[in-house]
Amino acid sequence: MQGMSRVLAVAPVLPEHAYPQEEIAEVIAPLLAPAGPRRALTRRLHLASGVRTRHLALPIDRYEGLSGFADANAHFAAQGADLAERACREALAAAGVEPQDVDLLFFTSVTGIGAPSLDATLVARLGLRPDVRRVPSFGLGCAGGAAGLAHLHEHLVGHPGRVALLVSVELCSLTFQRDDGRVANLVSSGLFGDGASAVVVAGDDVAPPPGRPAPQVVGSRSRLYPGTADHLGWEVRDTGFGIVLSPELPGLLRAHLAGDVKDLLAGHGLEPDDVGTWVVHAGGPKIVDAVRDALDLPESALAVTRATLAAQGNLSSSSVLHVLAATLAGGDPPPGGWAVLMAFGPGVAAELVLLRGKEVA
């Protein structure tokens, strides 16, 4: 068997300001589009997004007063640090790991920037060692949580006595573009929510806490689809990040995802039928449908993903980690059972991670 690492704990967190989708649509639509057909379209797109509730970094009446990119990014730094700290403390406590025992800190976000990056703030707040190895990442987008888990795994296979901490913070509401009636902006304003997550991952030589699921990370695969750079990502503007979101993305996944999953599994002597648990990024109804169709999955295999989407929207890189937390809380994957975790981001890129349920001693 190849080297493995182990997920000791996953802690998903959400901002305190929660609103039903209908209320968000009523407040946000006038900020995005002038009165008339585009405003009505905004409301229809919000209500067709598969999202019932979203949590926002700021009280909903504060968004009209945001003065621009600098203002929004300042809120990202302040609110994001608080959410990240909360997620990390919960994850470390659940894993039974002291902050000073963390050797590697991987931070991912695509909704705010800073130098030093937000992870540097966490070192002092959490009491991590000054020599902790930090890896901040920007640009992986919705794939960042899956990619971060894969990077931690590869590091820990070579350092089985070490502990790593993956942190994702996404405050998508701070990126909504005012007075932008493009369909992509209207869709994203009804789909993306705010949240964060932290995952404690350890090498094989670190004992998992008793009574925790602690699935093994067995392998991973990245796939970058050539010629798709204009399908998904940001258009960087004076006003901040303008969404790039192509309607061709679901078709791209239908065409290629099955082959990528088979390639991942073949390296471990497995077939898709051997996988009983699918941890899928809650990218939106059409993305989830595309995964279902590409892999010929029953609708029940995506129940956790759809429930997560409905309850909080698409949280970009944090989304798949929230789905992972809910999956583990539900008892999957079972002991010895296989799971595939997947997310998709700018590039266009697919990030796949193979997991196996903790064996009963």
Short mmCIF file of C-alpha atoms in Angstrom, two decimals:
data_model
loop_
_atom_site.label_atom_id
_atom_site.label_comp_id
_atom_site.label_asym_id
_atom_site.label_seq_id
_atom_site.Cartn_x
_atom_site.Cartn_y
_atom_site.Cartn_z
CA MET A 1 0.00 0.00 0.00
CA GLN A 2 1.25 3.50 -0.82
CA GLY A 3 1.87 6.01 1.97
CA MET A 4 -1.20 7.52 3.58
CA SER A 5 -2.25 10.41 5.77
CA ARG A 6 -5.31 10.74 7.94
CA VAL A 7 -8.03 13.38 8.37
CA LEU A 8 -8.27 13.86 12.14
CA ALA A 9 -10.99 16.54 12.17
CA VAL A 10 -12.98 18.87 9.93
CA ALA A 11 -14.53 22.05 11.32
CA PRO A 12 -16.93 24.00 9.09
CA VAL A 13 -18.02 27.45 10.29
CA LEU A 14 -20.46 30.09 9.01
CA PRO A 15 -20.95 33.80 9.77
CA GLU A 16 -23.73 34.65 12.20
CA HIS A 17 -25.77 36.70 9.70
CA ALA A 18 -28.14 34.22 8.02
CA TYR A 19 -30.92 35.15 5.62
CA PRO A 20 -33.47 33.33 3.48
CA GLN A 21 -32.74 33.50 -0.23
CA GLU A 22 -35.86 35.56 -0.90
CA GLU A 23 -34.71 38.34 1.43
CA ILE A 24 -31.22 38.39 -0.09
CA ALA A 25 -32.72 38.69 -3.57
CA GLU A 26 -34.88 41.64 -2.51
CA VAL A 27 -31.92 43.55 -1.07
CA ILE A 28 -29.15 42.62 -3.52
CA ALA A 29 -31.05 42.79 -6.83
CA PRO A 30 -31.40 46.61 -6.77
CA LEU A 31 -27.64 46.94 -6.22
CA LEU A 32 -26.79 44.82 -9.24
CA ALA A 33 -29.25 45.91 -11.91
CA PRO A 34 -31.46 48.91 -12.64
CA ALA A 35 -35.22 48.60 -12.36
CA GLY A 36 -36.76 46.59 -15.15
CA PRO A 37 -36.16 43.20 -16.79
CA ARG A 38 -32.64 42.65 -15.36
CA ARG A 39 -33.81 43.18 -11.80
CA ALA A 40 -36.66 40.74 -12.30
CA LEU A 41 -34.21 38.28 -13.88
CA THR A 42 -31.95 38.59 -10.85
CA ARG A 43 -34.76 37.54 -8.54
CA ARG A 44 -35.70 34.60 -10.78
CA LEU A 45 -32.09 33.38 -10.93
CA HIS A 46 -31.74 33.63 -7.15
CA LEU A 47 -34.85 31.56 -6.58
CA ALA A 48 -33.77 28.94 -9.15
CA SER A 49 -30.29 28.48 -7.65
CA GLY A 50 -31.10 25.52 -5.40
CA VAL A 51 -30.22 27.72 -2.40
CA ARG A 52 -32.67 28.38 0.43
CA THR A 53 -30.44 30.15 2.97
CA ARG A 54 -27.11 31.92 2.97
CA HIS A 55 -24.82 33.29 5.65
CA LEU A 56 -23.20 36.67 4.96
CA ALA A 57 -20.06 38.24 6.37
CA LEU A 58 -21.90 41.52 7.05
CA PRO A 59 -25.46 42.35 8.04
CA ILE A 60 -27.42 42.52 4.81
CA ASP A 61 -28.13 46.25 5.09
CA ARG A 62 -24.39 47.01 5.10
CA TYR A 63 -23.74 45.95 1.48
CA GLU A 64 -25.28 49.05 -0.06
CA GLY A 65 -22.75 51.18 1.82
CA LEU A 66 -19.59 49.37 0.68
CA SER A 67 -17.45 51.99 -1.06
CA GLY A 68 -15.31 49.79 -3.29
CA PHE A 69 -12.67 47.09 -3.47
CA ALA A 70 -10.48 48.44 -0.65
CA ASP A 71 -13.44 48.65 1.70
CA ALA A 72 -14.65 45.15 0.85
CA ASN A 73 -11.15 43.71 1.20
CA ALA A 74 -10.71 45.33 4.61
CA HIS A 75 -13.85 43.52 5.74
CA PHE A 76 -12.42 40.30 4.28
CA ALA A 77 -9.28 40.68 6.40
CA ALA A 78 -11.20 41.39 9.60
CA GLN A 79 -14.14 39.03 9.28
CA GLY A 80 -12.08 36.34 7.56
CA ALA A 81 -9.52 36.22 10.34
CA ASP A 82 -12.25 35.78 12.96
CA LEU A 83 -13.92 32.95 11.03
CA ALA A 84 -10.61 31.25 10.33
CA GLU A 85 -9.60 31.38 13.99
CA ARG A 86 -12.90 29.88 15.06
CA ALA A 87 -12.64 27.06 12.52
CA CYS A 88 -9.05 26.27 13.49
CA ARG A 89 -9.76 26.19 17.21
CA GLU A 90 -12.70 23.84 16.68
CA ALA A 91 -10.72 21.54 14.39
CA LEU A 92 -7.67 21.38 16.65
CA ALA A 93 -9.80 20.69 19.72
CA ALA A 94 -11.70 17.92 17.96
CA ALA A 95 -8.46 16.36 16.73
CA GLY A 96 -6.82 16.55 20.15
CA VAL A 97 -3.92 18.51 18.66
CA GLU A 98 -2.19 21.41 20.40
CA PRO A 99 -1.48 24.47 18.23
CA GLN A 100 2.28 24.20 18.78
CA ASP A 101 2.20 20.69 17.30
CA VAL A 102 1.13 21.96 13.86
CA ASP A 103 4.01 21.75 11.40
CA LEU A 104 2.39 23.00 8.17
CA LEU A 105 -0.34 25.59 7.60
CA PHE A 106 -1.98 25.67 4.16
CA PHE A 107 -4.32 28.61 3.58
CA THR A 108 -6.59 29.02 0.57
CA SER A 109 -8.98 31.76 -0.50
CA VAL A 110 -10.03 33.44 -3.72
CA THR A 111 -12.29 36.18 -2.33
CA GLY A 112 -9.76 38.46 -0.63
CA ILE A 113 -6.07 39.26 -0.68
CA GLY A 114 -3.38 40.43 1.69
CA ALA A 115 0.38 40.54 2.21
CA PRO A 116 1.06 39.19 4.72
CA SER A 117 -1.71 36.75 3.96
CA LEU A 118 -4.38 35.89 6.50
CA ASP A 119 -2.56 32.73 7.61
CA ALA A 120 0.22 34.85 9.10
CA THR A 121 -2.38 36.43 11.40
CA LEU A 122 -3.45 32.95 12.51
CA VAL A 123 0.04 32.05 13.73
CA ALA A 124 -0.12 34.57 16.58
CA ARG A 125 -3.86 34.20 17.23
CA LEU A 126 -3.71 30.42 17.58
CA GLY A 127 -0.30 30.15 19.22
CA LEU A 128 1.29 28.22 16.38
CA ARG A 129 5.08 27.88 16.39
CA PRO A 130 7.01 30.72 14.73
CA ASP A 131 8.72 28.14 12.52
CA VAL A 132 5.45 26.64 11.19
CA ARG A 133 5.69 26.20 7.43
CA ARG A 134 3.08 28.45 5.77
CA VAL A 135 1.68 27.92 2.27
CA PRO A 136 -0.83 30.64 1.26
CA SER A 137 -2.74 29.97 -1.97
CA PHE A 138 -4.82 32.28 -4.16
CA GLY A 139 -6.33 31.35 -7.53
CA LEU A 140 -7.39 27.75 -7.02
CA GLY A 141 -10.93 29.02 -6.53
CA CYS A 142 -13.59 26.45 -5.73
CA ALA A 143 -11.00 23.68 -6.12
CA GLY A 144 -8.81 25.08 -3.32
CA GLY A 145 -10.16 22.92 -0.51
CA ALA A 146 -9.68 19.68 -2.44
CA ALA A 147 -6.29 20.78 -3.79
CA GLY A 148 -5.16 21.79 -0.31
CA LEU A 149 -6.10 18.40 1.09
CA ALA A 150 -4.10 16.73 -1.70
CA HIS A 151 -1.04 18.93 -1.05
CA LEU A 152 -1.13 18.17 2.66
CA HIS A 153 -1.37 14.47 1.93
CA GLU A 154 1.69 14.52 -0.32
CA HIS A 155 3.70 16.41 2.31
CA LEU A 156 2.68 14.04 5.10
CA VAL A 157 3.45 10.89 3.14
CA GLY A 158 7.06 12.05 3.20
CA HIS A 159 6.83 13.23 6.82
CA PRO A 160 4.60 10.68 8.60
CA GLY A 161 5.21 12.13 12.05
CA ARG A 162 3.95 15.61 11.21
CA VAL A 163 0.61 17.41 11.55
CA ALA A 164 -0.82 19.86 9.02
CA LEU A 165 -3.68 22.34 9.12
CA LEU A 166 -5.74 23.28 6.06
CA VAL A 167 -7.70 26.55 6.32
CA SER A 168 -10.18 27.89 3.79
CA VAL A 169 -11.92 31.27 4.08
CA GLU A 170 -14.34 32.50 1.41
CA LEU A 171 -16.41 35.67 1.82
CA CYS A 172 -18.01 35.62 -1.61
CA SER A 173 -20.62 38.28 -0.80
CA LEU A 174 -17.84 40.89 -0.64
CA THR A 175 -17.04 40.30 -4.31
CA PHE A 176 -20.50 41.04 -5.78
CA GLN A 177 -20.15 43.73 -8.44
CA ARG A 178 -22.48 46.73 -8.17
CA ASP A 179 -24.34 47.89 -11.28
CA ASP A 180 -23.22 44.85 -13.28
CA GLY A 181 -26.17 43.29 -15.08
CA ARG A 182 -24.23 40.53 -16.81
CA VAL A 183 -25.94 37.17 -16.40
CA ALA A 184 -22.80 35.66 -14.83
CA ASN A 185 -22.84 38.31 -12.10
CA LEU A 186 -26.56 37.89 -11.50
CA VAL A 187 -26.18 34.10 -11.23
CA SER A 188 -23.20 34.26 -8.88
CA SER A 189 -24.91 36.82 -6.64
CA GLY A 190 -27.62 34.26 -5.98
CA LEU A 191 -25.39 31.21 -5.66
CA PHE A 192 -22.34 31.99 -3.53
CA GLY A 193 -22.33 32.27 0.25
CA ASP A 194 -19.77 33.01 2.96
CA GLY A 195 -18.01 30.53 5.22
CA ALA A 196 -14.75 28.98 6.33
CA SER A 197 -13.38 25.61 7.33
CA ALA A 198 -10.34 23.99 8.88
CA VAL A 199 -9.06 20.45 8.49
CA VAL A 200 -6.43 18.74 10.64
CA VAL A 201 -4.48 16.12 8.70
CA ALA A 202 -1.69 13.97 10.15
CA GLY A 203 0.87 11.50 8.92
CA ASP A 204 0.59 7.77 9.47
CA ASP A 205 2.74 7.84 12.59
CA VAL A 206 0.34 10.18 14.43
CA ALA A 207 -2.37 8.33 16.33
CA PRO A 208 -5.93 9.47 15.54
CA PRO A 209 -8.15 10.50 18.46
CA PRO A 210 -10.33 7.66 19.76
CA GLY A 211 -13.91 7.66 18.58
CA ARG A 212 -13.29 9.93 15.58
CA PRO A 213 -13.95 8.82 11.95
CA ALA A 214 -10.38 9.79 10.85
CA PRO A 215 -10.54 8.52 7.23
CA GLN A 216 -7.31 7.87 5.39
CA VAL A 217 -6.24 9.99 2.43
CA VAL A 218 -4.93 7.45 -0.06
CA GLY A 219 -4.25 9.40 -3.24
CA SER A 220 -5.18 12.34 -5.45
CA ARG A 221 -5.32 13.55 -9.03
CA SER A 222 -5.32 16.98 -10.66
CA ARG A 223 -6.59 17.65 -14.15
CA LEU A 224 -6.27 20.94 -16.02
CA TYR A 225 -8.45 21.15 -19.12
CA PRO A 226 -6.59 22.99 -21.92
CA GLY A 227 -8.25 25.94 -23.61
CA THR A 228 -10.71 26.64 -20.78
CA ALA A 229 -9.06 29.58 -19.02
CA ASP A 230 -11.98 31.82 -20.02
CA HIS A 231 -14.60 29.46 -18.58
CA LEU A 232 -14.25 30.19 -14.86
CA GLY A 233 -12.44 32.68 -12.63
CA TRP A 234 -12.06 36.38 -11.97
CA GLU A 235 -11.80 39.41 -14.20
CA VAL A 236 -9.78 41.77 -11.99
CA ARG A 237 -11.24 45.28 -12.12
CA ASP A 238 -10.80 48.58 -10.31
CA THR A 239 -13.98 47.66 -8.43
CA GLY A 240 -12.70 44.21 -7.40
CA PHE A 241 -13.31 40.71 -8.73
CA GLY A 242 -15.76 40.30 -11.61
CA ILE A 243 -17.01 36.75 -12.00
CA VAL A 244 -16.22 34.72 -15.13
CA LEU A 245 -18.69 31.85 -15.33
CA SER A 246 -19.25 30.02 -18.61
CA PRO A 247 -22.44 28.06 -19.33
CA GLU A 248 -20.17 25.48 -20.98
CA LEU A 249 -18.76 24.27 -17.65
CA PRO A 250 -21.36 21.53 -16.98
CA GLY A 251 -20.81 20.10 -20.46
CA LEU A 252 -17.06 20.06 -19.87
CA LEU A 253 -17.54 17.94 -16.75
CA ARG A 254 -19.94 15.59 -18.52
CA ALA A 255 -17.33 15.02 -21.21
CA HIS A 256 -14.22 14.48 -19.07
CA LEU A 257 -14.96 13.77 -15.39
CA ALA A 258 -15.64 10.03 -15.71
CA GLY A 259 -12.26 9.45 -17.35
CA ASP A 260 -10.46 11.44 -14.66
CA VAL A 261 -12.15 9.50 -11.86
CA LYS A 262 -11.34 6.19 -13.53
CA ASP A 263 -7.69 7.22 -13.87
CA LEU A 264 -7.51 8.09 -10.17
CA LEU A 265 -9.07 4.80 -9.13
CA ALA A 266 -7.09 2.64 -11.56
CA GLY A 267 -3.87 3.66 -9.83
CA HIS A 268 -5.21 1.92 -6.72
CA GLY A 269 -6.72 -1.13 -8.38
CA LEU A 270 -10.27 0.20 -8.06
CA GLU A 271 -13.30 0.75 -10.29
CA PRO A 272 -16.06 3.37 -9.86
CA ASP A 273 -18.39 0.65 -8.56
CA ASP A 274 -15.99 0.17 -5.62
CA VAL A 275 -16.73 3.70 -4.40
CA GLY A 276 -19.67 3.97 -2.03
CA THR A 277 -19.34 7.63 -1.01
CA TRP A 278 -19.07 10.72 -3.22
CA VAL A 279 -18.04 14.02 -1.61
CA VAL A 280 -18.91 16.54 -4.31
CA HIS A 281 -18.40 20.31 -4.32
CA ALA A 282 -21.75 22.09 -4.06
CA GLY A 283 -21.07 24.21 -7.12
CA GLY A 284 -24.69 24.74 -8.12
CA PRO A 285 -27.56 22.63 -9.47
CA LYS A 286 -26.14 22.33 -12.98
CA ILE A 287 -22.69 21.34 -11.72
CA VAL A 288 -24.12 18.70 -9.40
CA ASP A 289 -26.32 17.40 -12.23
CA ALA A 290 -23.25 17.18 -14.48
CA VAL A 291 -21.34 15.12 -11.90
CA ARG A 292 -24.33 12.81 -11.47
CA ASP A 293 -24.67 12.31 -15.23
CA ALA A 294 -20.94 11.92 -15.92
CA LEU A 295 -20.51 9.24 -13.26
CA ASP A 296 -23.97 7.68 -13.65
CA LEU A 297 -24.67 8.14 -9.94
CA PRO A 298 -28.02 7.69 -8.22
CA GLU A 299 -29.50 10.90 -6.87
CA SER A 300 -29.02 9.55 -3.34
CA ALA A 301 -25.23 9.73 -3.79
CA LEU A 302 -25.48 13.52 -4.00
CA ALA A 303 -27.97 14.10 -1.18
CA VAL A 304 -25.40 15.65 1.19
CA THR A 305 -24.10 17.95 -1.54
CA ARG A 306 -27.56 19.20 -2.46
CA ALA A 307 -28.51 19.68 1.18
CA THR A 308 -25.34 21.70 1.78
CA LEU A 309 -26.03 23.84 -1.29
CA ALA A 310 -29.57 24.53 -0.12
CA ALA A 311 -28.53 25.41 3.43
CA GLN A 312 -25.64 27.74 2.68
CA GLY A 313 -24.96 28.13 -1.04
CA ASN A 314 -21.66 27.58 -2.83
CA LEU A 315 -18.81 28.49 -0.46
CA SER A 316 -16.09 28.27 -3.13
CA SER A 317 -13.03 26.44 -1.73
CA SER A 318 -14.79 25.78 1.59
CA SER A 319 -17.77 24.14 -0.06
CA VAL A 320 -16.38 20.63 -0.48
CA LEU A 321 -14.93 20.71 3.04
CA HIS A 322 -18.37 21.50 4.46
CA VAL A 323 -19.72 18.58 2.44
CA LEU A 324 -16.91 16.40 3.83
CA ALA A 325 -17.79 17.41 7.40
CA ALA A 326 -21.45 16.54 6.86
CA THR A 327 -20.51 13.25 5.20
CA LEU A 328 -18.31 12.20 8.11
CA ALA A 329 -20.97 13.24 10.61
CA GLY A 330 -23.39 10.93 8.80
CA GLY A 331 -21.07 7.93 9.22
CA ASP A 332 -19.60 7.79 5.72
CA PRO A 333 -17.41 6.39 4.40
CA PRO A 334 -17.95 3.23 6.49
CA PRO A 335 -14.93 1.35 7.87
CA GLY A 336 -12.85 0.19 4.92
CA GLY A 337 -15.20 1.90 2.45
CA TRP A 338 -13.95 4.10 -0.38
CA ALA A 339 -14.85 7.73 -1.04
CA VAL A 340 -13.92 10.21 -3.77
CA LEU A 341 -13.84 13.91 -2.93
CA MET A 342 -13.93 16.35 -5.84
CA ALA A 343 -14.08 20.06 -6.61
CA PHE A 344 -13.64 22.22 -9.69
CA GLY A 345 -11.97 25.59 -10.11
CA PRO A 346 -10.40 28.09 -12.50
CA GLY A 347 -8.20 26.68 -15.20
CA VAL A 348 -10.63 24.87 -15.62
CA ALA A 349 -9.25 22.33 -13.16
CA ALA A 350 -10.65 19.26 -11.42
CA GLU A 351 -9.15 18.19 -8.09
CA LEU A 352 -9.88 14.64 -6.94
CA VAL A 353 -8.95 12.99 -3.63
CA LEU A 354 -9.35 9.31 -2.75
CA LEU A 355 -10.32 8.50 0.85
CA ARG A 356 -10.88 5.30 2.77
CA GLY A 357 -12.94 4.90 5.94
CA LYS A 358 -11.13 4.19 9.17
CA GLU A 359 -10.82 0.47 9.84
CA VAL A 360 -12.23 -0.78 13.11
CA ALA A 361 -9.42 -1.95 15.39
#
